[in-house]
């Protein structure tokens, strides 16, 4: 089955939809505070992408672009995507939705970094992600995984 990934609007409806996800948390709450303090058009830049089944948001992720000057993972330093909060609702897991979201992120043809949740390492490995190969760079005590498009190599110093 082919799934269509959509950019999610920054609005109250999206925040309500996020409440059904297990990893609903601080990022969404900070968005809610921003929404309450500002009138935000539906055209505001959103880092969130999702897949709907009918009218129900069943899978989502956030993608943030990180400037090359902050790159500690790729050589030469590149702008890269940081993929967070990839989650598929329980009744929709194991149907290719997570893979569809990752393939969408890869379609930007930029390096990608993620910090996998517990018990998701096998999923990321199947998607072509690999651990950072040196132990001096860690993200807040986590072990980041990276994916690189052809022509980009991992930073190894």
PDB file of C-alpha atoms in Angstrom:
ATOM      1  CA  UNK A   1       0.000   0.000   0.000  1.00  0.00           C
ATOM      2  CA  UNK A   2       1.223   3.524  -0.779  1.00  0.00           C
ATOM      3  CA  UNK A   3       0.968   6.097   1.991  1.00  0.00           C
ATOM      4  CA  UNK A   4       0.932   9.849   1.508  1.00  0.00           C
ATOM      5  CA  UNK A   5       3.010  11.888   3.936  1.00  0.00           C
ATOM      6  CA  UNK A   6       1.608  15.354   4.614  1.00  0.00           C
ATOM      7  CA  UNK A   7       3.098  18.397   6.275  1.00  0.00           C
ATOM      8  CA  UNK A   8       0.999  18.962   9.384  1.00  0.00           C
ATOM      9  CA  UNK A   9      -0.347  22.418  10.100  1.00  0.00           C
ATOM     10  CA  UNK A  10       0.592  24.219  13.296  1.00  0.00           C
ATOM     11  CA  UNK A  11      -2.840  24.585  14.862  1.00  0.00           C
ATOM     12  CA  UNK A  12      -5.037  23.354  17.686  1.00  0.00           C
ATOM     13  CA  UNK A  13      -6.398  20.444  15.620  1.00  0.00           C
ATOM     14  CA  UNK A  14      -2.882  19.050  15.156  1.00  0.00           C
ATOM     15  CA  UNK A  15      -2.176  19.393  18.877  1.00  0.00           C
ATOM     16  CA  UNK A  16      -5.396  17.537  19.680  1.00  0.00           C
ATOM     17  CA  UNK A  17      -4.375  14.765  17.268  1.00  0.00           C
ATOM     18  CA  UNK A  18      -0.982  14.467  18.979  1.00  0.00           C
ATOM     19  CA  UNK A  19      -2.632  13.597  22.300  1.00  0.00           C
ATOM     20  CA  UNK A  20      -3.356  10.088  21.020  1.00  0.00           C
ATOM     21  CA  UNK A  21       0.381   9.335  20.672  1.00  0.00           C
ATOM     22  CA  UNK A  22       2.291   7.752  23.554  1.00  0.00           C
ATOM     23  CA  UNK A  23       5.235  10.134  23.163  1.00  0.00           C
ATOM     24  CA  UNK A  24       3.071  13.256  23.445  1.00  0.00           C
ATOM     25  CA  UNK A  25       5.145  15.598  25.539  1.00  0.00           C
ATOM     26  CA  UNK A  26       7.160  18.750  25.998  1.00  0.00           C
ATOM     27  CA  UNK A  27       7.599  19.714  22.343  1.00  0.00           C
ATOM     28  CA  UNK A  28       3.862  19.687  21.777  1.00  0.00           C
ATOM     29  CA  UNK A  29       3.215  21.495  25.039  1.00  0.00           C
ATOM     30  CA  UNK A  30       5.623  24.246  24.045  1.00  0.00           C
ATOM     31  CA  UNK A  31       3.814  24.474  20.688  1.00  0.00           C
ATOM     32  CA  UNK A  32       0.531  24.829  22.564  1.00  0.00           C
ATOM     33  CA  UNK A  33       1.970  27.693  24.619  1.00  0.00           C
ATOM     34  CA  UNK A  34       3.169  29.390  21.421  1.00  0.00           C
ATOM     35  CA  UNK A  35      -0.246  28.949  19.862  1.00  0.00           C
ATOM     36  CA  UNK A  36      -1.998  30.379  22.900  1.00  0.00           C
ATOM     37  CA  UNK A  37       0.244  33.442  22.982  1.00  0.00           C
ATOM     38  CA  UNK A  38       0.170  34.132  19.231  1.00  0.00           C
ATOM     39  CA  UNK A  39      -2.335  33.914  16.446  1.00  0.00           C
ATOM     40  CA  UNK A  40      -0.696  31.506  14.033  1.00  0.00           C
ATOM     41  CA  UNK A  41      -1.907  30.966  10.491  1.00  0.00           C
ATOM     42  CA  UNK A  42      -2.197  27.452   9.132  1.00  0.00           C
ATOM     43  CA  UNK A  43       0.637  28.429   6.776  1.00  0.00           C
ATOM     44  CA  UNK A  44       3.169  28.768   9.625  1.00  0.00           C
ATOM     45  CA  UNK A  45       6.280  26.660   9.170  1.00  0.00           C
ATOM     46  CA  UNK A  46       5.734  23.279  10.792  1.00  0.00           C
ATOM     47  CA  UNK A  47       8.389  20.647  11.501  1.00  0.00           C
ATOM     48  CA  UNK A  48       5.692  17.954  11.754  1.00  0.00           C
ATOM     49  CA  UNK A  49       4.731  15.431   9.087  1.00  0.00           C
ATOM     50  CA  UNK A  50       2.117  12.727   9.282  1.00  0.00           C
ATOM     51  CA  UNK A  51       0.046  10.066   7.600  1.00  0.00           C
ATOM     52  CA  UNK A  52      -3.728   9.986   7.884  1.00  0.00           C
ATOM     53  CA  UNK A  53      -6.036   6.998   7.674  1.00  0.00           C
ATOM     54  CA  UNK A  54      -9.323   8.647   6.769  1.00  0.00           C
ATOM     55  CA  UNK A  55      -9.558  11.617   9.128  1.00  0.00           C
ATOM     56  CA  UNK A  56      -7.306  10.084  11.805  1.00  0.00           C
ATOM     57  CA  UNK A  57      -3.625  10.927  12.164  1.00  0.00           C
ATOM     58  CA  UNK A  58      -2.048   7.470  12.572  1.00  0.00           C
ATOM     59  CA  UNK A  59       1.684   8.180  12.135  1.00  0.00           C
ATOM     60  CA  UNK A  60       3.823  11.244  12.687  1.00  0.00           C
ATOM     61  CA  UNK A  61       7.384  12.548  12.914  1.00  0.00           C
ATOM     62  CA  UNK A  62       9.171  15.844  13.200  1.00  0.00           C
ATOM     63  CA  UNK A  63      12.070  16.932  11.006  1.00  0.00           C
ATOM     64  CA  UNK A  64      14.340  19.803  11.909  1.00  0.00           C
ATOM     65  CA  UNK A  65      17.089  21.151   9.671  1.00  0.00           C
ATOM     66  CA  UNK A  66      20.393  21.616  11.527  1.00  0.00           C
ATOM     67  CA  UNK A  67      22.926  24.042  10.066  1.00  0.00           C
ATOM     68  CA  UNK A  68      26.292  22.630   8.939  1.00  0.00           C
ATOM     69  CA  UNK A  69      28.140  24.820  11.452  1.00  0.00           C
ATOM     70  CA  UNK A  70      26.667  22.609  14.207  1.00  0.00           C
ATOM     71  CA  UNK A  71      27.440  19.320  12.406  1.00  0.00           C
ATOM     72  CA  UNK A  72      29.449  16.824  14.468  1.00  0.00           C
ATOM     73  CA  UNK A  73      28.458  13.759  12.476  1.00  0.00           C
ATOM     74  CA  UNK A  74      29.251  14.119   8.777  1.00  0.00           C
ATOM     75  CA  UNK A  75      32.327  14.949   6.683  1.00  0.00           C
ATOM     76  CA  UNK A  76      32.447  17.399   5.098  1.00  0.00           C
ATOM     77  CA  UNK A  77      30.089  19.197   7.518  1.00  0.00           C
ATOM     78  CA  UNK A  78      26.587  19.345   6.062  1.00  0.00           C
ATOM     79  CA  UNK A  79      23.221  20.779   6.828  1.00  0.00           C
ATOM     80  CA  UNK A  80      21.341  17.720   8.024  1.00  0.00           C
ATOM     81  CA  UNK A  81      17.915  16.643   9.200  1.00  0.00           C
ATOM     82  CA  UNK A  82      17.236  15.695  12.777  1.00  0.00           C
ATOM     83  CA  UNK A  83      14.359  13.230  12.892  1.00  0.00           C
ATOM     84  CA  UNK A  84      12.375  13.140  16.147  1.00  0.00           C
ATOM     85  CA  UNK A  85       9.140  11.715  17.425  1.00  0.00           C
ATOM     86  CA  UNK A  86       8.561   9.107  14.735  1.00  0.00           C
ATOM     87  CA  UNK A  87       5.605   7.200  16.069  1.00  0.00           C
ATOM     88  CA  UNK A  88       2.834   5.024  14.657  1.00  0.00           C
ATOM     89  CA  UNK A  89      -0.348   4.345  16.613  1.00  0.00           C
ATOM     90  CA  UNK A  90      -0.496   0.738  17.917  1.00  0.00           C
ATOM     91  CA  UNK A  91      -3.322  -0.439  15.645  1.00  0.00           C
ATOM     92  CA  UNK A  92      -1.393   0.729  12.575  1.00  0.00           C
ATOM     93  CA  UNK A  93       2.088  -0.616  13.348  1.00  0.00           C
ATOM     94  CA  UNK A  94       3.831  -3.176  11.115  1.00  0.00           C
ATOM     95  CA  UNK A  95       2.038  -1.844   8.008  1.00  0.00           C
ATOM     96  CA  UNK A  96       4.886   0.214   6.485  1.00  0.00           C
ATOM     97  CA  UNK A  97       3.864   3.603   7.885  1.00  0.00           C
ATOM     98  CA  UNK A  98       7.124   4.170   9.781  1.00  0.00           C
ATOM     99  CA  UNK A  99       9.097   3.168   6.701  1.00  0.00           C
ATOM    100  CA  UNK A 100       7.024   5.572   4.585  1.00  0.00           C
ATOM    101  CA  UNK A 101       7.901   8.431   6.954  1.00  0.00           C
ATOM    102  CA  UNK A 102      11.616   7.572   6.886  1.00  0.00           C
ATOM    103  CA  UNK A 103      11.609   7.286   3.084  1.00  0.00           C
ATOM    104  CA  UNK A 104       9.949  10.703   2.931  1.00  0.00           C
ATOM    105  CA  UNK A 105      12.736  12.153   5.117  1.00  0.00           C
ATOM    106  CA  UNK A 106      15.369  10.484   2.899  1.00  0.00           C
ATOM    107  CA  UNK A 107      13.772  12.082  -0.167  1.00  0.00           C
ATOM    108  CA  UNK A 108      15.278  15.443   0.888  1.00  0.00           C
ATOM    109  CA  UNK A 109      18.666  13.831   0.041  1.00  0.00           C
ATOM    110  CA  UNK A 110      20.272  15.247   3.184  1.00  0.00           C
ATOM    111  CA  UNK A 111      22.084  13.340   5.942  1.00  0.00           C
ATOM    112  CA  UNK A 112      19.756  12.354   8.790  1.00  0.00           C
ATOM    113  CA  UNK A 113      20.444  11.907  12.491  1.00  0.00           C
ATOM    114  CA  UNK A 114      18.062  10.360  15.003  1.00  0.00           C
ATOM    115  CA  UNK A 115      18.154   9.171  18.597  1.00  0.00           C
ATOM    116  CA  UNK A 116      16.209   5.901  18.608  1.00  0.00           C
ATOM    117  CA  UNK A 117      13.830   5.001  21.390  1.00  0.00           C
ATOM    118  CA  UNK A 118      14.307   1.808  23.366  1.00  0.00           C
ATOM    119  CA  UNK A 119      13.518  -1.330  21.350  1.00  0.00           C
ATOM    120  CA  UNK A 120      13.536   0.484  17.992  1.00  0.00           C
ATOM    121  CA  UNK A 121      17.157  -0.179  16.972  1.00  0.00           C
ATOM    122  CA  UNK A 122      16.198  -3.014  14.593  1.00  0.00           C
ATOM    123  CA  UNK A 123      13.713  -0.755  12.777  1.00  0.00           C
ATOM    124  CA  UNK A 124      16.387   1.905  12.194  1.00  0.00           C
ATOM    125  CA  UNK A 125      18.961  -0.653  11.061  1.00  0.00           C
ATOM    126  CA  UNK A 126      16.486  -1.946   8.450  1.00  0.00           C
ATOM    127  CA  UNK A 127      16.100   1.661   7.261  1.00  0.00           C
ATOM    128  CA  UNK A 128      19.873   1.911   6.613  1.00  0.00           C
ATOM    129  CA  UNK A 129      20.814   3.871   9.745  1.00  0.00           C
ATOM    130  CA  UNK A 130      24.061   3.064  11.553  1.00  0.00           C
ATOM    131  CA  UNK A 131      25.580   4.037  14.899  1.00  0.00           C
ATOM    132  CA  UNK A 132      28.080   6.883  15.001  1.00  0.00           C
ATOM    133  CA  UNK A 133      31.438   5.093  14.780  1.00  0.00           C
ATOM    134  CA  UNK A 134      33.353   6.974  17.456  1.00  0.00           C
ATOM    135  CA  UNK A 135      32.697   7.398  21.125  1.00  0.00           C
ATOM    136  CA  UNK A 136      33.615  11.054  21.686  1.00  0.00           C
ATOM    137  CA  UNK A 137      30.384  12.492  20.287  1.00  0.00           C
ATOM    138  CA  UNK A 138      27.174  11.691  22.094  1.00  0.00           C
ATOM    139  CA  UNK A 139      23.855  13.487  22.285  1.00  0.00           C
ATOM    140  CA  UNK A 140      22.921  13.988  25.910  1.00  0.00           C
ATOM    141  CA  UNK A 141      24.108  10.505  26.806  1.00  0.00           C
ATOM    142  CA  UNK A 142      22.284   8.857  23.907  1.00  0.00           C
ATOM    143  CA  UNK A 143      23.714   6.890  21.016  1.00  0.00           C
ATOM    144  CA  UNK A 144      22.676   8.640  17.811  1.00  0.00           C
ATOM    145  CA  UNK A 145      22.096   6.777  14.576  1.00  0.00           C
ATOM    146  CA  UNK A 146      22.797   8.359  11.209  1.00  0.00           C
ATOM    147  CA  UNK A 147      21.896   7.842   7.582  1.00  0.00           C
ATOM    148  CA  UNK A 148      23.921   9.357   4.782  1.00  0.00           C
ATOM    149  CA  UNK A 149      22.976   9.796   1.147  1.00  0.00           C
ATOM    150  CA  UNK A 150      25.578   8.850  -1.438  1.00  0.00           C
ATOM    151  CA  UNK A 151      28.531  11.258  -1.509  1.00  0.00           C
ATOM    152  CA  UNK A 152      28.483  12.109   2.206  1.00  0.00           C
ATOM    153  CA  UNK A 153      30.640  10.305   4.739  1.00  0.00           C
ATOM    154  CA  UNK A 154      30.553  10.079   8.501  1.00  0.00           C
ATOM    155  CA  UNK A 155      32.870  12.356  10.480  1.00  0.00           C
ATOM    156  CA  UNK A 156      35.608  10.119  11.948  1.00  0.00           C
ATOM    157  CA  UNK A 157      37.973  12.396  13.846  1.00  0.00           C
TER     158      UNK A 157
END
